[in-house]
Short mmCIF file of C-alpha atoms in Angstrom, two decimals:
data_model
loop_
_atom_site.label_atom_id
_atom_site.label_comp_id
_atom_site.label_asym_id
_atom_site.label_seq_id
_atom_site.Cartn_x
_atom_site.Cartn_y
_atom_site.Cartn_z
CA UNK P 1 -4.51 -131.70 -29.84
CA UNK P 2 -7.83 -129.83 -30.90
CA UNK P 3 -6.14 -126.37 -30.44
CA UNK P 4 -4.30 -126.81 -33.91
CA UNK P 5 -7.52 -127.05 -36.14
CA UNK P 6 -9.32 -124.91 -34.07
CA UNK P 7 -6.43 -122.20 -34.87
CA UNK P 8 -6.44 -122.83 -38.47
CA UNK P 9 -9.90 -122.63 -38.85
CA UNK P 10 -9.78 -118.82 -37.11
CA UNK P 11 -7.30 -118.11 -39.33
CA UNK P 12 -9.38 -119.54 -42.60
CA UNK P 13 -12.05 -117.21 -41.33
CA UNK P 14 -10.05 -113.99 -40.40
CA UNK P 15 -8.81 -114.46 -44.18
CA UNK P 16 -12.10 -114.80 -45.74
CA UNK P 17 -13.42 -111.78 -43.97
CA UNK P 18 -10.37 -109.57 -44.64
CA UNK P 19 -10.81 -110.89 -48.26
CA UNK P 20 -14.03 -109.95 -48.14
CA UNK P 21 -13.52 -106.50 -47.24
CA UNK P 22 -11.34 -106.00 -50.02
CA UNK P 23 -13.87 -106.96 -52.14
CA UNK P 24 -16.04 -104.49 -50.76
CA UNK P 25 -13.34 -101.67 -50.64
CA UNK P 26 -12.72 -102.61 -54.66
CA UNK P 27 -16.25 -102.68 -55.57
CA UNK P 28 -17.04 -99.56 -53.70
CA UNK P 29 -14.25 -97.37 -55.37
CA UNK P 30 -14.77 -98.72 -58.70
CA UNK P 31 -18.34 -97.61 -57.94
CA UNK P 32 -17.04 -94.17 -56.84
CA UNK P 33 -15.39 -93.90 -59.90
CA UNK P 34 -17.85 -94.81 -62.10
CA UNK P 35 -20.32 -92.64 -60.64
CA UNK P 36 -20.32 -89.33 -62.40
CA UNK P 37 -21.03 -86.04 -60.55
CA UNK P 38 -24.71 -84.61 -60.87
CA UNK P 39 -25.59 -81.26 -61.79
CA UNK P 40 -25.12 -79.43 -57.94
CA UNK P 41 -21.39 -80.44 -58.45
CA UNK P 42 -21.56 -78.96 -61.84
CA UNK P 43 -23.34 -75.61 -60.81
CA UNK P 44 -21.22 -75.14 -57.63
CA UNK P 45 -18.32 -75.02 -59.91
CA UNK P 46 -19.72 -72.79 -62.27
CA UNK P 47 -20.59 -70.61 -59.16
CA UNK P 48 -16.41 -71.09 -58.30
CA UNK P 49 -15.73 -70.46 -61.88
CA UNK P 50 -17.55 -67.29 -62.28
CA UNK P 51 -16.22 -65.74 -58.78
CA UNK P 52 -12.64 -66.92 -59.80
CA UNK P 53 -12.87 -64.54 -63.29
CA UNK P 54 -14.91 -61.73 -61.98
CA UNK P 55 -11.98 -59.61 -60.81
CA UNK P 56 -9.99 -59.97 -64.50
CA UNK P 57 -12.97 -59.26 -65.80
CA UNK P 58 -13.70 -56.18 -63.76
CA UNK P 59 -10.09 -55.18 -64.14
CA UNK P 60 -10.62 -55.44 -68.29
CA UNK P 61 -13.75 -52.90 -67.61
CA UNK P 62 -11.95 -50.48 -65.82
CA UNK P 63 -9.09 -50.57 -68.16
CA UNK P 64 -11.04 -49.93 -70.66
CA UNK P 65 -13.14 -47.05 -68.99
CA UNK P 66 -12.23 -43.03 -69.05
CA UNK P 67 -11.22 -41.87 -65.91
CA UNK P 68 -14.35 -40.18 -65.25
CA UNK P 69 -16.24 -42.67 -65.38
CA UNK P 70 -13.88 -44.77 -62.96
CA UNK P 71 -13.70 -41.70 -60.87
CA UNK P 72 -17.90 -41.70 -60.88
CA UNK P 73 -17.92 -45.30 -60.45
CA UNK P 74 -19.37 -45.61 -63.87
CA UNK P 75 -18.55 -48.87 -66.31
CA UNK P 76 -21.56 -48.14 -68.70
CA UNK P 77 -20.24 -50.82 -70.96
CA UNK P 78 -20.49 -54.72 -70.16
CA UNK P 79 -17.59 -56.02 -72.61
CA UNK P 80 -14.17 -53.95 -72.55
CA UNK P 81 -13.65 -51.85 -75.84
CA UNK P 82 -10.46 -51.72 -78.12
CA UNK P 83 -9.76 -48.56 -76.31
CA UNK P 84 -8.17 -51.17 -73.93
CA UNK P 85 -5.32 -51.55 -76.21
CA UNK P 86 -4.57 -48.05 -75.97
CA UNK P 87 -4.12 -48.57 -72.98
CA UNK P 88 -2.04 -51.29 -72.87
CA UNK P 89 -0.05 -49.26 -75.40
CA UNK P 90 0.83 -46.55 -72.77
CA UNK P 91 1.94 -48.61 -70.14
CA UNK P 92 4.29 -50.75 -72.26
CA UNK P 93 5.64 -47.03 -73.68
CA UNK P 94 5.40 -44.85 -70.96
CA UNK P 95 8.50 -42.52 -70.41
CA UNK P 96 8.53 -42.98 -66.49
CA UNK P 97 9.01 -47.19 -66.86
CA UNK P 98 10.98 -49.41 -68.45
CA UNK P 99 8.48 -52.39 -68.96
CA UNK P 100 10.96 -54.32 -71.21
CA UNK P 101 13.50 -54.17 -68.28
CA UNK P 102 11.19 -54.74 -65.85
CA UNK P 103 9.60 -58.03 -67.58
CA UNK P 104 13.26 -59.42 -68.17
CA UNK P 105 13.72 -59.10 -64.65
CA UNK P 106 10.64 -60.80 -63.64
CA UNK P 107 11.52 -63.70 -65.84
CA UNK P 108 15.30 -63.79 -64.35
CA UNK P 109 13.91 -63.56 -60.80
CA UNK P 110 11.05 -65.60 -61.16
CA UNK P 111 12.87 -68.69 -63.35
CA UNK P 112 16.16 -68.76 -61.72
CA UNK P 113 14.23 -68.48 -57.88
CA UNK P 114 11.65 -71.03 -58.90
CA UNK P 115 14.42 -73.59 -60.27
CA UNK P 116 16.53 -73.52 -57.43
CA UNK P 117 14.05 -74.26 -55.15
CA UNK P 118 12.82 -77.00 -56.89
CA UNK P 119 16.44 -78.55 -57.57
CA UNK P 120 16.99 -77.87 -53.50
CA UNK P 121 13.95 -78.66 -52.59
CA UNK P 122 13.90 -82.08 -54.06
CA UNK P 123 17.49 -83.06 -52.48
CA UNK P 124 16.34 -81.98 -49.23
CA UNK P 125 13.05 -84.30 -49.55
CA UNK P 126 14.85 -87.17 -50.93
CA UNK P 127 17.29 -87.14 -48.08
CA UNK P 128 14.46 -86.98 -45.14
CA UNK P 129 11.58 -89.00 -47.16
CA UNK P 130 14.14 -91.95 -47.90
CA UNK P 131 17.53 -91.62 -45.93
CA UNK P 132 18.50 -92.43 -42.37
CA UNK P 133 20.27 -89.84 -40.35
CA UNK P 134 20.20 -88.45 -37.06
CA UNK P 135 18.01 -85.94 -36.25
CA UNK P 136 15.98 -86.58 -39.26
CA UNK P 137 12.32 -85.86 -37.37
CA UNK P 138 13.98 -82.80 -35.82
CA UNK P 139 15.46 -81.26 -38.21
CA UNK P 140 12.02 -81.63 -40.77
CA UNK P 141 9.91 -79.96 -37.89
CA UNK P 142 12.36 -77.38 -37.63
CA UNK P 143 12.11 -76.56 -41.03
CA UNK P 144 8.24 -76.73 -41.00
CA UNK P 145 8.27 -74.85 -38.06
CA UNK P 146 9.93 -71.51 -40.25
CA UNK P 147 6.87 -71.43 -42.19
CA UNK P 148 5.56 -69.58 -38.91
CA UNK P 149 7.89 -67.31 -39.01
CA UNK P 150 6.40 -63.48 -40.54
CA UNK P 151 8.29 -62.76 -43.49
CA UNK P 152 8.53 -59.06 -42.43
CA UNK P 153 10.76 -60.32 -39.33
CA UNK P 154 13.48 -61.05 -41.24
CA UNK P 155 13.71 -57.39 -43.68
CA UNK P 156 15.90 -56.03 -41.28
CA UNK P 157 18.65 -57.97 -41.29
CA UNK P 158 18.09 -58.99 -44.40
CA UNK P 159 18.32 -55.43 -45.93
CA UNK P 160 21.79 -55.06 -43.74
CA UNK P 161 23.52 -58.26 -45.23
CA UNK P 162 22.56 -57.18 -48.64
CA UNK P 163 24.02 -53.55 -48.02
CA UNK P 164 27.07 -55.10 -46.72
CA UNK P 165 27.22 -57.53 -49.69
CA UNK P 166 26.63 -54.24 -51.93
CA UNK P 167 23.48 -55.97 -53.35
CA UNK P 168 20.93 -53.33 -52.78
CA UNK P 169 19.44 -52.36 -56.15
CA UNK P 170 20.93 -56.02 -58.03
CA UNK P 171 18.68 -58.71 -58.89
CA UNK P 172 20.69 -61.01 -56.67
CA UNK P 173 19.34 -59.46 -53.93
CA UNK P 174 15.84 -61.11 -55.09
CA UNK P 175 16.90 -64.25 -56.41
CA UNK P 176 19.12 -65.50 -53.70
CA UNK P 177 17.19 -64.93 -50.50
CA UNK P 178 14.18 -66.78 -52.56
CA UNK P 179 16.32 -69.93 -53.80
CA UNK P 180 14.68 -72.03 -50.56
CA UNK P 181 11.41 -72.55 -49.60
CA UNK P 182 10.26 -74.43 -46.63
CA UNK P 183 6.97 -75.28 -47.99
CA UNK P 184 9.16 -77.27 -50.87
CA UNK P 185 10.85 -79.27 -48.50
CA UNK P 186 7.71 -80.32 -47.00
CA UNK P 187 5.86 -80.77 -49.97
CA UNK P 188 8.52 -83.14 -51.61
CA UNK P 189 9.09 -84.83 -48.50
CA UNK P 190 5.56 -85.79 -48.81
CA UNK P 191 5.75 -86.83 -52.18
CA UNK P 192 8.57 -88.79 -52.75
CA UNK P 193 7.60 -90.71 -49.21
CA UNK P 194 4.47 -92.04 -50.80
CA UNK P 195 5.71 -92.00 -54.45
CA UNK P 196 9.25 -93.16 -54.58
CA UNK P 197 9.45 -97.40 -53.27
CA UNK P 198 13.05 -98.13 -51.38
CA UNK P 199 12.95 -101.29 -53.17
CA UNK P 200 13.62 -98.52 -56.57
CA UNK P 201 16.60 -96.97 -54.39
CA UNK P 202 17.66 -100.50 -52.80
CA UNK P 203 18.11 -101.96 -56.37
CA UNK P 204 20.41 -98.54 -57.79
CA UNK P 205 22.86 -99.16 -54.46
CA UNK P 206 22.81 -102.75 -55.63
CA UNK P 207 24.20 -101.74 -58.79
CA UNK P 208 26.54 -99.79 -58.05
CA UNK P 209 25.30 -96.30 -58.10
CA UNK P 210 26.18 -93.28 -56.08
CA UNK P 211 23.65 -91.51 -54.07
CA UNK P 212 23.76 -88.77 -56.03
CA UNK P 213 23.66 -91.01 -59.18
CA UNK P 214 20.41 -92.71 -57.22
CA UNK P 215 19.11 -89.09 -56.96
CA UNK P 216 19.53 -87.89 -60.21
CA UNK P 217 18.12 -91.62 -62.09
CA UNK P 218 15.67 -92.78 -59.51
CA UNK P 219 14.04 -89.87 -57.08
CA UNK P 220 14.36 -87.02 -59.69
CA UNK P 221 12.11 -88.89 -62.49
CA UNK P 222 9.73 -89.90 -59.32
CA UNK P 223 9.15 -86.42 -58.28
CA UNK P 224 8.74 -85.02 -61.46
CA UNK P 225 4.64 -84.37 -61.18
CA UNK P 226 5.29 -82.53 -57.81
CA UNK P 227 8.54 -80.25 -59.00
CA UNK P 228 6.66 -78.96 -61.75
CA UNK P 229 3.79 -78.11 -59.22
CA UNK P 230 6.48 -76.76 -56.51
CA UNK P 231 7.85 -74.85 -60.06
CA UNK P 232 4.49 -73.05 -61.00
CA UNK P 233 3.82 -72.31 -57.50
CA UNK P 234 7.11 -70.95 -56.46
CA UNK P 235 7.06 -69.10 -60.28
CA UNK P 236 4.05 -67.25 -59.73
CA UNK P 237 5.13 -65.93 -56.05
CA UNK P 238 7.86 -65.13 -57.59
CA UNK P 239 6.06 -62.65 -60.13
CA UNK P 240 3.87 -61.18 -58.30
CA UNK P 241 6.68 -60.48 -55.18
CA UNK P 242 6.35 -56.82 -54.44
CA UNK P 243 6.92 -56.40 -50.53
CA UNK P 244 10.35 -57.31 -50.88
CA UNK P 245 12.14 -56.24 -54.30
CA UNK P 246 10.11 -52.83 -53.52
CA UNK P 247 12.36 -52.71 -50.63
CA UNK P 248 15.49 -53.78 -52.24
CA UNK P 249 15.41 -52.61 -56.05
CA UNK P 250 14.43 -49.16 -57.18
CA UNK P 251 13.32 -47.46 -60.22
CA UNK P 252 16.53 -48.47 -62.36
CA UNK P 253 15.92 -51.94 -62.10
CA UNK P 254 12.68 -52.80 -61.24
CA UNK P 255 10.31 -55.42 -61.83
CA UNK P 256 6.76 -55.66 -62.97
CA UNK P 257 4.77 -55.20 -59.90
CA UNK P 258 6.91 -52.02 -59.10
CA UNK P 259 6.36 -50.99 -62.75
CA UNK P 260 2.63 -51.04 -61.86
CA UNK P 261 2.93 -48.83 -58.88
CA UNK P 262 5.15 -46.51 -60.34
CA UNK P 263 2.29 -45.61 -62.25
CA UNK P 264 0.41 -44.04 -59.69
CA UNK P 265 1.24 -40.21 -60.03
CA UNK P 266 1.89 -38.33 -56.58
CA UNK P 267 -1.09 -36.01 -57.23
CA UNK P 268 -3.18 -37.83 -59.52
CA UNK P 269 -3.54 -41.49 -60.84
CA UNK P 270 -4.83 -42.51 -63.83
CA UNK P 271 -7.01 -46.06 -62.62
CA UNK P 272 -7.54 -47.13 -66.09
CA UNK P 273 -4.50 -46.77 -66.83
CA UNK P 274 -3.04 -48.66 -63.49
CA UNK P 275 -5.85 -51.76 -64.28
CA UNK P 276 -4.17 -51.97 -67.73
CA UNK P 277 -0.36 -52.41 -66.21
CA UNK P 278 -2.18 -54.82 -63.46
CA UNK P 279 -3.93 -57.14 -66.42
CA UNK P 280 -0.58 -56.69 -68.13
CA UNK P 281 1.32 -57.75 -65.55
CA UNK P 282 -1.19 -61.37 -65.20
CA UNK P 283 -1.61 -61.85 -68.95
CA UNK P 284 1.77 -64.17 -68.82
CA UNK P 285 0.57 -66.16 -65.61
CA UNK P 286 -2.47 -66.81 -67.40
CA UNK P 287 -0.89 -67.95 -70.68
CA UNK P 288 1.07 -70.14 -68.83
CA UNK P 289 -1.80 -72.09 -66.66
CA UNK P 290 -3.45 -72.11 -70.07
CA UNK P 291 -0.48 -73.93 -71.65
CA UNK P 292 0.45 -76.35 -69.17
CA UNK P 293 -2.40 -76.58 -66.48
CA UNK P 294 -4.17 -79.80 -68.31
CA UNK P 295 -0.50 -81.65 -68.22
CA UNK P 296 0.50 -79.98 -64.68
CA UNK P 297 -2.88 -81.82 -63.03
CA UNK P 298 -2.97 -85.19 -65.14
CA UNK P 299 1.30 -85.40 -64.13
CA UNK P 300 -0.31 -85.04 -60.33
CA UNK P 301 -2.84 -87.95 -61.07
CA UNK P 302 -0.26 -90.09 -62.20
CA UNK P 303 2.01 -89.82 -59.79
CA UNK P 304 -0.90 -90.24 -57.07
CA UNK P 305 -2.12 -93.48 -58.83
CA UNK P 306 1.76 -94.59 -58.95
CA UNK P 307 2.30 -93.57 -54.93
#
């Protein structure tokens, strides 16, 4: 007869204590978020900063430089000159290029690549962060596993099946082999496992949706912070890719990392000249973190506070 209040009185207690640590957990983080970083926080990521811009900056110097003093390892000046423009100038009108072709091709490659994987990308994390099939595990550590796999393993046969397709020297030759990307399938499997409730996907079956309807209303909105991360990512691989279109394009249809190299002369090169086409060649990346890097990284925080 004692056992029963005894039990309820452990349980009171167990309660109280596990309320109690809540307490402490709240109070602690609100803490941690109230407390603002000091000034080592601030001067290690000045110290980040500053390490992050020195090669641009360098690159503007050298671009900007004669080519004896590059040749002398001589940058007398500490801020690039407007002779920089001249040099940019050259590059974009050179008679060996085509820049214009090469930076449509870029965006082609780079936007159609970097779209598909996130559309594919996204399917193939809704279906093994929120669906039940067999072979689920297996098949998401198989495609993890391909990560380990050396890109340069797979030229061979790669370079046959586009001959045999009649690819070689096509931009299809780029874009398809880069349309999936293991790393997306992890990375939204992550995501939408923390980020997207079944009670959201529970309620659209209830209603009367499709799974693809339940896709397209309920997991795509969820995952939208992450697929524009997974698009930036993928979009800047994308354009700066030069092991493989190098291989697979040529001088007819290139892109803008082969435009750069094609401007290193078989006897002589021109370095200035080469660092202008290389900060010419970044200039868009840049504009683009600059555009939508604050929205990018408060879209992340929102969908982590959300998850």
């Amino acid at each position: 007869m004692s056992s029963v209040p005894v039990t309820a009185q452990t349980a009171g207690k167990a309660a109280a204590r596990a309320a109690t640590r809540r307490r402490n957990r709240g109070s602690r983080a609100t803490r941690a978020a109230q407390r603002r970083p000091g000034w080592v926080t601030y001067a290690l990521l000045g110290i980040a900063l500053l390490i992050s811009i020195f090669p641009l900056y360098y690159t503007l110097l050298l671009g900007s430089s004669t080519q004896q003093e590059v040749s002398q390892n001589a940058v007398p000046q500490w801020l690039p000159d407007l002779s920089l423009f001249d040099r940019f100038a050259t590059v974009i009108n050179a008679s060996q290029i085509n820049f214009w072709k090469a930076l449509m091709n870029s965006v082609i490659i780079s936007v159609t690549a970097s779209l598909a994987v996130v559309l594919f990308s996204t399917l193939a994390g809704f279906a093994f962060a929120k669906l039940r099939f067999a072979w689920r595990r297996g098949l998401l550590v198989f495609v993890i596993a391909t990560m380990a796999v050396p890109t340069q393993l797979g030229v061979i046969p790669l370079y046959i099946l586009m001959t045999d397709l009649d690819w070689v020297g096509k931009l299809q030759a780029v874009i398809v082999p880069a349309m999936l990307c293991p790393f997306g399938v992890f990375w939204m499997t992550q995501y939408l496992s923390s980020a997207l409730p079944f009670e959201l996907i529970e309620a659209a079956r209830v209603d009367g949706a499709s799974m693809l309807r339940t896709f397209r209303s309920v997991a795509l909105p969820a995952a939208a912070p992450a697929a524009a991360m997974l698009f930036l990512f993928w979009f800047v691989m994308q354009w700066t890719m030069f092991f493989w279109p190098s291989i697979v394009l040529n001088s007819q249809n290139p892109t803008l990392p082969l435009v750069v190299q094609s401007l290193q002369g078989q006897y002589f090169t021109d370095y200035s000249l080469v660092m202008a086409g290389i900060f010419l060649v970044t200039f868009p990346l840049l504009v683009i973190f600059a555009i939508v890097g604050k929205q990018l990284v408060a879209g992340i925080m929102t969908g982590a506070v959300k998850g």
